[in-house]
Tab-separated table of C-alpha atoms and ligand atoms in Angstrom:
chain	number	residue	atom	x	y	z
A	29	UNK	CA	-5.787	6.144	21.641
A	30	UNK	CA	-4.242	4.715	24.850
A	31	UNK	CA	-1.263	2.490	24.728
A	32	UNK	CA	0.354	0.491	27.813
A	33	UNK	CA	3.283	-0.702	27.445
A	34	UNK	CA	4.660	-4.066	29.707
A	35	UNK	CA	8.250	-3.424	29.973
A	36	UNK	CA	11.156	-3.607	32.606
A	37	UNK	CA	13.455	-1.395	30.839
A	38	UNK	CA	10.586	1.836	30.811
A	39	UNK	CA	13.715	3.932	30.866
A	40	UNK	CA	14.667	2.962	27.184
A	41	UNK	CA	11.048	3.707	25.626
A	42	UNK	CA	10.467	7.108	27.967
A	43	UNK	CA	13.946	9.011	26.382
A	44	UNK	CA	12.526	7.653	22.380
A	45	UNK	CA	8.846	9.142	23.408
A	46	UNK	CA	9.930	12.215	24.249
A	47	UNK	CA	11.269	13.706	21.091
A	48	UNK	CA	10.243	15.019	18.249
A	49	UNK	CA	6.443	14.175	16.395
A	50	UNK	CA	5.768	11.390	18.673
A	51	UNK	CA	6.689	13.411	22.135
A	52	UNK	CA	4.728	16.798	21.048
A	53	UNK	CA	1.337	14.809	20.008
A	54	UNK	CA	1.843	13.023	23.591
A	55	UNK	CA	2.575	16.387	25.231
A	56	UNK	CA	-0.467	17.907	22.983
A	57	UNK	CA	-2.557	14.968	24.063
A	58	UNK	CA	-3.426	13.302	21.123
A	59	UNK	CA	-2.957	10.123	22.607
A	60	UNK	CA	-1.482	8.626	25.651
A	61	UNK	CA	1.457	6.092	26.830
A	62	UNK	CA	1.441	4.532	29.644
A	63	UNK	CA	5.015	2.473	30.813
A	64	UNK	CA	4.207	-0.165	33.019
A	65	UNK	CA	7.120	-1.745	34.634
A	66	UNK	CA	6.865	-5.174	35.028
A	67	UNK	CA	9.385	-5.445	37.915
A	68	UNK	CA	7.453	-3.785	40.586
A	69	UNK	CA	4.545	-6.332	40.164
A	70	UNK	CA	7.608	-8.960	40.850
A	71	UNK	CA	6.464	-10.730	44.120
A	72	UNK	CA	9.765	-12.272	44.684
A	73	UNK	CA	11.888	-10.715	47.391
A	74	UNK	CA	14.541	-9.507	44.890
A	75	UNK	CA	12.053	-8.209	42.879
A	76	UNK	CA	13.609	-10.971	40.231
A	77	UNK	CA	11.559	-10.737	36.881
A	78	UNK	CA	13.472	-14.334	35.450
A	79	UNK	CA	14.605	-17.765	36.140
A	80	UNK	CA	16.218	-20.594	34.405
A	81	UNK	CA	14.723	-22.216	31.887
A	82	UNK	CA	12.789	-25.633	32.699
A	83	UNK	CA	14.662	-28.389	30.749
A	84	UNK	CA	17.373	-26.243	30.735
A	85	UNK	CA	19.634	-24.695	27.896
A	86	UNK	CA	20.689	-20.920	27.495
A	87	UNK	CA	20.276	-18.021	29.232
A	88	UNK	CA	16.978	-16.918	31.048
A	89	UNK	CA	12.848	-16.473	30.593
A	90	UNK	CA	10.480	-14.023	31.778
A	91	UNK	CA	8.599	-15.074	34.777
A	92	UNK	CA	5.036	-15.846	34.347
A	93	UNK	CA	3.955	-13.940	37.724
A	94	UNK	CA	5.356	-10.764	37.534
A	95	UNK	CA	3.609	-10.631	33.648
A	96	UNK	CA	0.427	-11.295	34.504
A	97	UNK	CA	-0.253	-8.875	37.291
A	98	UNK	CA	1.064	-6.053	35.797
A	99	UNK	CA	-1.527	-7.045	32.780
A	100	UNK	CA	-4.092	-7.720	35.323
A	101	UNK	CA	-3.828	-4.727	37.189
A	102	UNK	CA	-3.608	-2.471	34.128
A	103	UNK	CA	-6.085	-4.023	31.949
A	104	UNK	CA	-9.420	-2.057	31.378
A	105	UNK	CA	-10.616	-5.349	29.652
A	106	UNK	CA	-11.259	-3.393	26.035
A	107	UNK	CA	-7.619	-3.294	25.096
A	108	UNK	CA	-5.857	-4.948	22.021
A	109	UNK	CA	-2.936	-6.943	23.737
A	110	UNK	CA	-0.052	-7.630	21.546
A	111	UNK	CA	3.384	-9.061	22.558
A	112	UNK	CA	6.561	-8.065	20.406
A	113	UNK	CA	8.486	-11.366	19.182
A	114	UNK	CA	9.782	-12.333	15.735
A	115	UNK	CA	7.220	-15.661	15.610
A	116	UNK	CA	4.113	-12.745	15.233
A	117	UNK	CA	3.175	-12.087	11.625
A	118	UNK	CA	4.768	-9.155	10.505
A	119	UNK	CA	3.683	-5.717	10.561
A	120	UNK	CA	2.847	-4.013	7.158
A	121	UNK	CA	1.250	-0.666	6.973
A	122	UNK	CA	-1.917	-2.275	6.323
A	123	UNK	CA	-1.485	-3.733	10.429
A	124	UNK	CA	-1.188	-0.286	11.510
A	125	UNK	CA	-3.974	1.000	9.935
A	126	UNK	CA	-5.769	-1.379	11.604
A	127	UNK	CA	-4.185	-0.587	15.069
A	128	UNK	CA	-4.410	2.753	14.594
A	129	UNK	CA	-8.197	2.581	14.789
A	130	UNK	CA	-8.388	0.589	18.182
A	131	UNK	CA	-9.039	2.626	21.109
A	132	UNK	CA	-6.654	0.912	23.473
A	133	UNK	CA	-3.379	-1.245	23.377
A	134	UNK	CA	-1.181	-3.295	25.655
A	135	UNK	CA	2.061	-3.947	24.277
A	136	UNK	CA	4.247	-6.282	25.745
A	137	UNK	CA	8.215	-6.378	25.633
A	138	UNK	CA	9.803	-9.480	26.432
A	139	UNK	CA	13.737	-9.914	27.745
A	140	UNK	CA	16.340	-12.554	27.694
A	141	UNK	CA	15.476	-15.857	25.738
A	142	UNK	CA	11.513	-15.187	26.326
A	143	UNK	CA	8.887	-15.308	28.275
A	144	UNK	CA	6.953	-17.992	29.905
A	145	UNK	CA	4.159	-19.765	27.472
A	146	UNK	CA	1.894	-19.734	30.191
A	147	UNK	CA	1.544	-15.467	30.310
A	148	UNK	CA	1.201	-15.298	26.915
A	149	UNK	CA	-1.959	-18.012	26.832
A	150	UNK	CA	-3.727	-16.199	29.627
A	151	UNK	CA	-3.150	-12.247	28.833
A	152	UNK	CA	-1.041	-11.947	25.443
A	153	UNK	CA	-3.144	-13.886	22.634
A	154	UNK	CA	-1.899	-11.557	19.742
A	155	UNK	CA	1.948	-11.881	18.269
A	156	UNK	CA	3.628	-9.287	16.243
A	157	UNK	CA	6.732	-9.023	14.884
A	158	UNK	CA	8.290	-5.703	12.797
A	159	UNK	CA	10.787	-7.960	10.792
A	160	UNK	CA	11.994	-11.211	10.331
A	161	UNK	CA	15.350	-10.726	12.741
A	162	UNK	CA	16.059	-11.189	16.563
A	163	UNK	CA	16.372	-7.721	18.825
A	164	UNK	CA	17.574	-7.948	22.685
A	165	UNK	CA	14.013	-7.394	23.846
A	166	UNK	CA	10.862	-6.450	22.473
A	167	UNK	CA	10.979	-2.852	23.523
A	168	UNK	CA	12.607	-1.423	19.966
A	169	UNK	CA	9.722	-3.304	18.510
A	170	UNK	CA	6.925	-1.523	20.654
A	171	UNK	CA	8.444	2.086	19.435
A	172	UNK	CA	8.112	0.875	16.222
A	173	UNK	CA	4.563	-0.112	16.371
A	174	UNK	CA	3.813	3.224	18.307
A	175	UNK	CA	5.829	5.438	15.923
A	176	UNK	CA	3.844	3.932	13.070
A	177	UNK	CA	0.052	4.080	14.666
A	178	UNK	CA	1.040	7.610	16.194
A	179	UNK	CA	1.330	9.288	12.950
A	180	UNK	CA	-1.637	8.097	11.590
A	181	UNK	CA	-3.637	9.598	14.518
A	182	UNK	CA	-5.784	12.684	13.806
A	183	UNK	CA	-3.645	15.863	14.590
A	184	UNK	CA	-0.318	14.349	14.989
A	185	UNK	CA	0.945	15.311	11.610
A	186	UNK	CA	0.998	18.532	10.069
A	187	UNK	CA	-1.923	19.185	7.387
A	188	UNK	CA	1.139	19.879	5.489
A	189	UNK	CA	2.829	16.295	5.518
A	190	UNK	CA	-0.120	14.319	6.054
A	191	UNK	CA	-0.169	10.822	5.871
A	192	UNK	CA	-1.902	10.527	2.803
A	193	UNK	CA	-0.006	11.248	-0.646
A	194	UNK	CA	2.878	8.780	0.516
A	195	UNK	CA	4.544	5.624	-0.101
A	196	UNK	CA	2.298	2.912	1.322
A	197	UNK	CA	-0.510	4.407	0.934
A	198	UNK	CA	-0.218	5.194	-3.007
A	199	UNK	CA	1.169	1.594	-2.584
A	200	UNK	CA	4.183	3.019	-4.538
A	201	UNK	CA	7.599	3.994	-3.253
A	202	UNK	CA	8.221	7.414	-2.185
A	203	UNK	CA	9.087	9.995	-5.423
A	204	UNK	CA	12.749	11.875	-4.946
A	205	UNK	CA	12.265	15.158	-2.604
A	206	UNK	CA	15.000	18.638	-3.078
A	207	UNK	CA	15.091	21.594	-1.299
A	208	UNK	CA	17.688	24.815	-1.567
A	209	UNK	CA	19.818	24.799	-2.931
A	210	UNK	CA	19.045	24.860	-6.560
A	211	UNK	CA	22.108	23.477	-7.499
A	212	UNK	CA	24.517	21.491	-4.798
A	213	UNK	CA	28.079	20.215	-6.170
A	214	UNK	CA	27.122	20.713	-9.769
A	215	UNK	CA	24.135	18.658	-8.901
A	216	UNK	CA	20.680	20.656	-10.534
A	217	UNK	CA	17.560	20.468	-8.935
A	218	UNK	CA	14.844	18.752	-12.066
A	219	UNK	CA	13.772	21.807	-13.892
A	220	UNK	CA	9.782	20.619	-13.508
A	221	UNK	CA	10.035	21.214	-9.779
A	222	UNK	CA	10.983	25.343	-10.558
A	223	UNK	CA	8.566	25.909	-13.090
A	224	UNK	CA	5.361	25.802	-10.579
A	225	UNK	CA	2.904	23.933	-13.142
A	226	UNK	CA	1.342	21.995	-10.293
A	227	UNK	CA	-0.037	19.083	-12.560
A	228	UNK	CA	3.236	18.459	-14.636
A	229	UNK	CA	5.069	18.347	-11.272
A	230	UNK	CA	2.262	15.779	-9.831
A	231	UNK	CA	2.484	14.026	-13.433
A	232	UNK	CA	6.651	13.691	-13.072
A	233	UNK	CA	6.368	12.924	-9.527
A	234	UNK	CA	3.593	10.360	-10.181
A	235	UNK	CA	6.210	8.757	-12.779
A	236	UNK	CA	9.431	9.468	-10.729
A	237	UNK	CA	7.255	6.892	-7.813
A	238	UNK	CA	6.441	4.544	-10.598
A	239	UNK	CA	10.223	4.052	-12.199
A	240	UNK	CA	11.278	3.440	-8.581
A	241	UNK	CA	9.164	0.958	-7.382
A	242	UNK	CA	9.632	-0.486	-10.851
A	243	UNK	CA	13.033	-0.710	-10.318
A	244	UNK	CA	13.490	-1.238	-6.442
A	245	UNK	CA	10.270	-3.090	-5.534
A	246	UNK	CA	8.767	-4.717	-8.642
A	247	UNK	CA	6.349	-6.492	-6.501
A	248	UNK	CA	5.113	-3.606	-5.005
A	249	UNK	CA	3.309	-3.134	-8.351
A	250	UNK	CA	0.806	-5.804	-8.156
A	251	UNK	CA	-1.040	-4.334	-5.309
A	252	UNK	CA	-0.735	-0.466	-6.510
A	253	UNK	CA	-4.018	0.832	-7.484
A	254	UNK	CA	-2.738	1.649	-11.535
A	255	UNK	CA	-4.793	4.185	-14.217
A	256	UNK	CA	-4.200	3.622	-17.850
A	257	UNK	CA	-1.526	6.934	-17.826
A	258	UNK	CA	0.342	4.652	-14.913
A	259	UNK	CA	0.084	1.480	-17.127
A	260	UNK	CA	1.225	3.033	-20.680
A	261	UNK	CA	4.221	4.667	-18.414
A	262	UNK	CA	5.352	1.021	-16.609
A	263	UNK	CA	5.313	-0.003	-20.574
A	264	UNK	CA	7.688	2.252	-21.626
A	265	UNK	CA	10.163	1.415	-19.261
A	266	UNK	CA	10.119	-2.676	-20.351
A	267	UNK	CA	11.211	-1.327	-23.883
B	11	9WO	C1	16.896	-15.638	22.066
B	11	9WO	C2	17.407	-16.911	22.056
B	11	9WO	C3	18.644	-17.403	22.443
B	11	9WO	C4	18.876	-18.760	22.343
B	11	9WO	C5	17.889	-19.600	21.881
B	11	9WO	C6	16.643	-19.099	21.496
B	11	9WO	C7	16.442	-17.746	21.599
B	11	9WO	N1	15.362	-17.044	21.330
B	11	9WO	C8	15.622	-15.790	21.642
B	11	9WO	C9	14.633	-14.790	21.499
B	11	9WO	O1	13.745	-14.909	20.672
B	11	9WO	N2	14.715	-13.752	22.344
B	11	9WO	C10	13.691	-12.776	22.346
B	11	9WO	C11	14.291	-11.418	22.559
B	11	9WO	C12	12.676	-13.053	23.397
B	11	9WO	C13	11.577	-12.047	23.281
B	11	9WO	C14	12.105	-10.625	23.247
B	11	9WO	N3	13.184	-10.535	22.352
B	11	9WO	C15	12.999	-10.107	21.075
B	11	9WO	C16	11.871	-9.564	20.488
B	11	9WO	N4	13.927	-10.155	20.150
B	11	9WO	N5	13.454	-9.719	18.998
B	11	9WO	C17	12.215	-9.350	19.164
B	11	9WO	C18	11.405	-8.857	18.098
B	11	9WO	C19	10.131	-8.394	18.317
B	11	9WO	C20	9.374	-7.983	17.230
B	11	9WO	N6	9.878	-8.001	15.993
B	11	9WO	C21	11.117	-8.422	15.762
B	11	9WO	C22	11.913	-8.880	16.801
């Protein structure tokens, strides 16, 4: 996977990238960034990137020119270009399963009160948005995406906390986790988790993800994949 990123703050996205799951799989090459910055395409002798608004009002929008060259001249033609703005439909784990089988992305981050219509008709067709609230810019929203497709890339997680037995994908919230000690501020760990019987653990853990979403996201439930055991336990909690 290959993702470009349309930015003029590549600064902000470059220090995220480089830690932790996301910067190892990039430094192990299991997939690639790219931080365009949109300013040096800027063919105005200031290298200015905005200007008013026509009609006027508040604040400033994204030039149209400096957009679409740096798209242009980075575009292979077989990427999935997406720009970052609250009027996309929202991301769901479902989305990033989806983007995390594309082979190339262009992600655009937008500045100030937006960007001109006219770059997003000719280069940025797609909308997303991570949430239904307004950022600064578009670029928190493009590590978002990336942290959520990155981990679902082959080799980037561990074996060990693989992507699989978790939250949205059981469609179920995540089951409480402990580790040492065994008892913190007169707080016990659940006996289950000491005994090592691997199917009562998966059984109370299994239950432990369905009292939760129960509880904190009821409508969660509806699009769970159930078994009868799941069913007759949900029951027992209405009475
Ligand atoms: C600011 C503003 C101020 C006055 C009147 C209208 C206004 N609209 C905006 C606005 O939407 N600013 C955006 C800031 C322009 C595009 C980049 N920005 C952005 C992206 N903020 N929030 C996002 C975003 C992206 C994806 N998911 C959630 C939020």
């Amino acid at each position: 996977m290959k993702i470009k990123v349309l930015t003029i703050f590549p600064e902000m996205l470059k220090a995220a990238l480089s830690e932790s799951i996301v910067g190892r799989a990039l430094e192990a090459g299991r997939f690639e960034v790219e931080l365009i910055d949109i300013r040096a395409y800027s063919e105005n002798k200031h290298k200015n990137t905005d200007d008013y608004p026509f009609g006027g009002g508040a604040g400033m929008v994204m030039l149209p020119q400096p957009i679409v060259d740096a798209c242009e001249k980075n575009a292979s033609g077989r990427e999935r270009r997406i720009y970052l703005s609250p009027r996309g439909r929202t991301l769901t784990q479902r989305i990033v399963e989806e983007l995390a089988r594309e082979e190339e992305l262009m992600l655009l981050c937008g500045r100030y009160e937006g960007v001109d219509e006219r770059a997003l008709e000719l280069c940025f067709p797609e909308e997303l948005s991570i949430g239904d609230y307004v950022l600064t810019g578009g670029e928190l929203a493009a590590l978002v995406v990336i942290d959520a497709v990155a981990r679902l890339l082959p080799g980037v997680l561990g074996s060990n906390d693989s992507a699989e037995d978790e939250s949205f994908t059981t469609g179920l919230l995540e089951y409480p986790q402990y580790t040492r000690p065994r008892e913190f501020r007169g707080r016990e760990v659940p006996e289950v988790l000491l005994n090592g019987n691997h199917a009562l653990i998966a059984r109370w853990r299994r239950e432990q993800a369905l009292k939760l979403t129960h509880r904190k996201r009821p409508d969660l439930l509806k699009g769970a994949p159930l078994d009868k055991k799941d069913r007759a336990f949900l029951d027992s909690l209405e009475s």
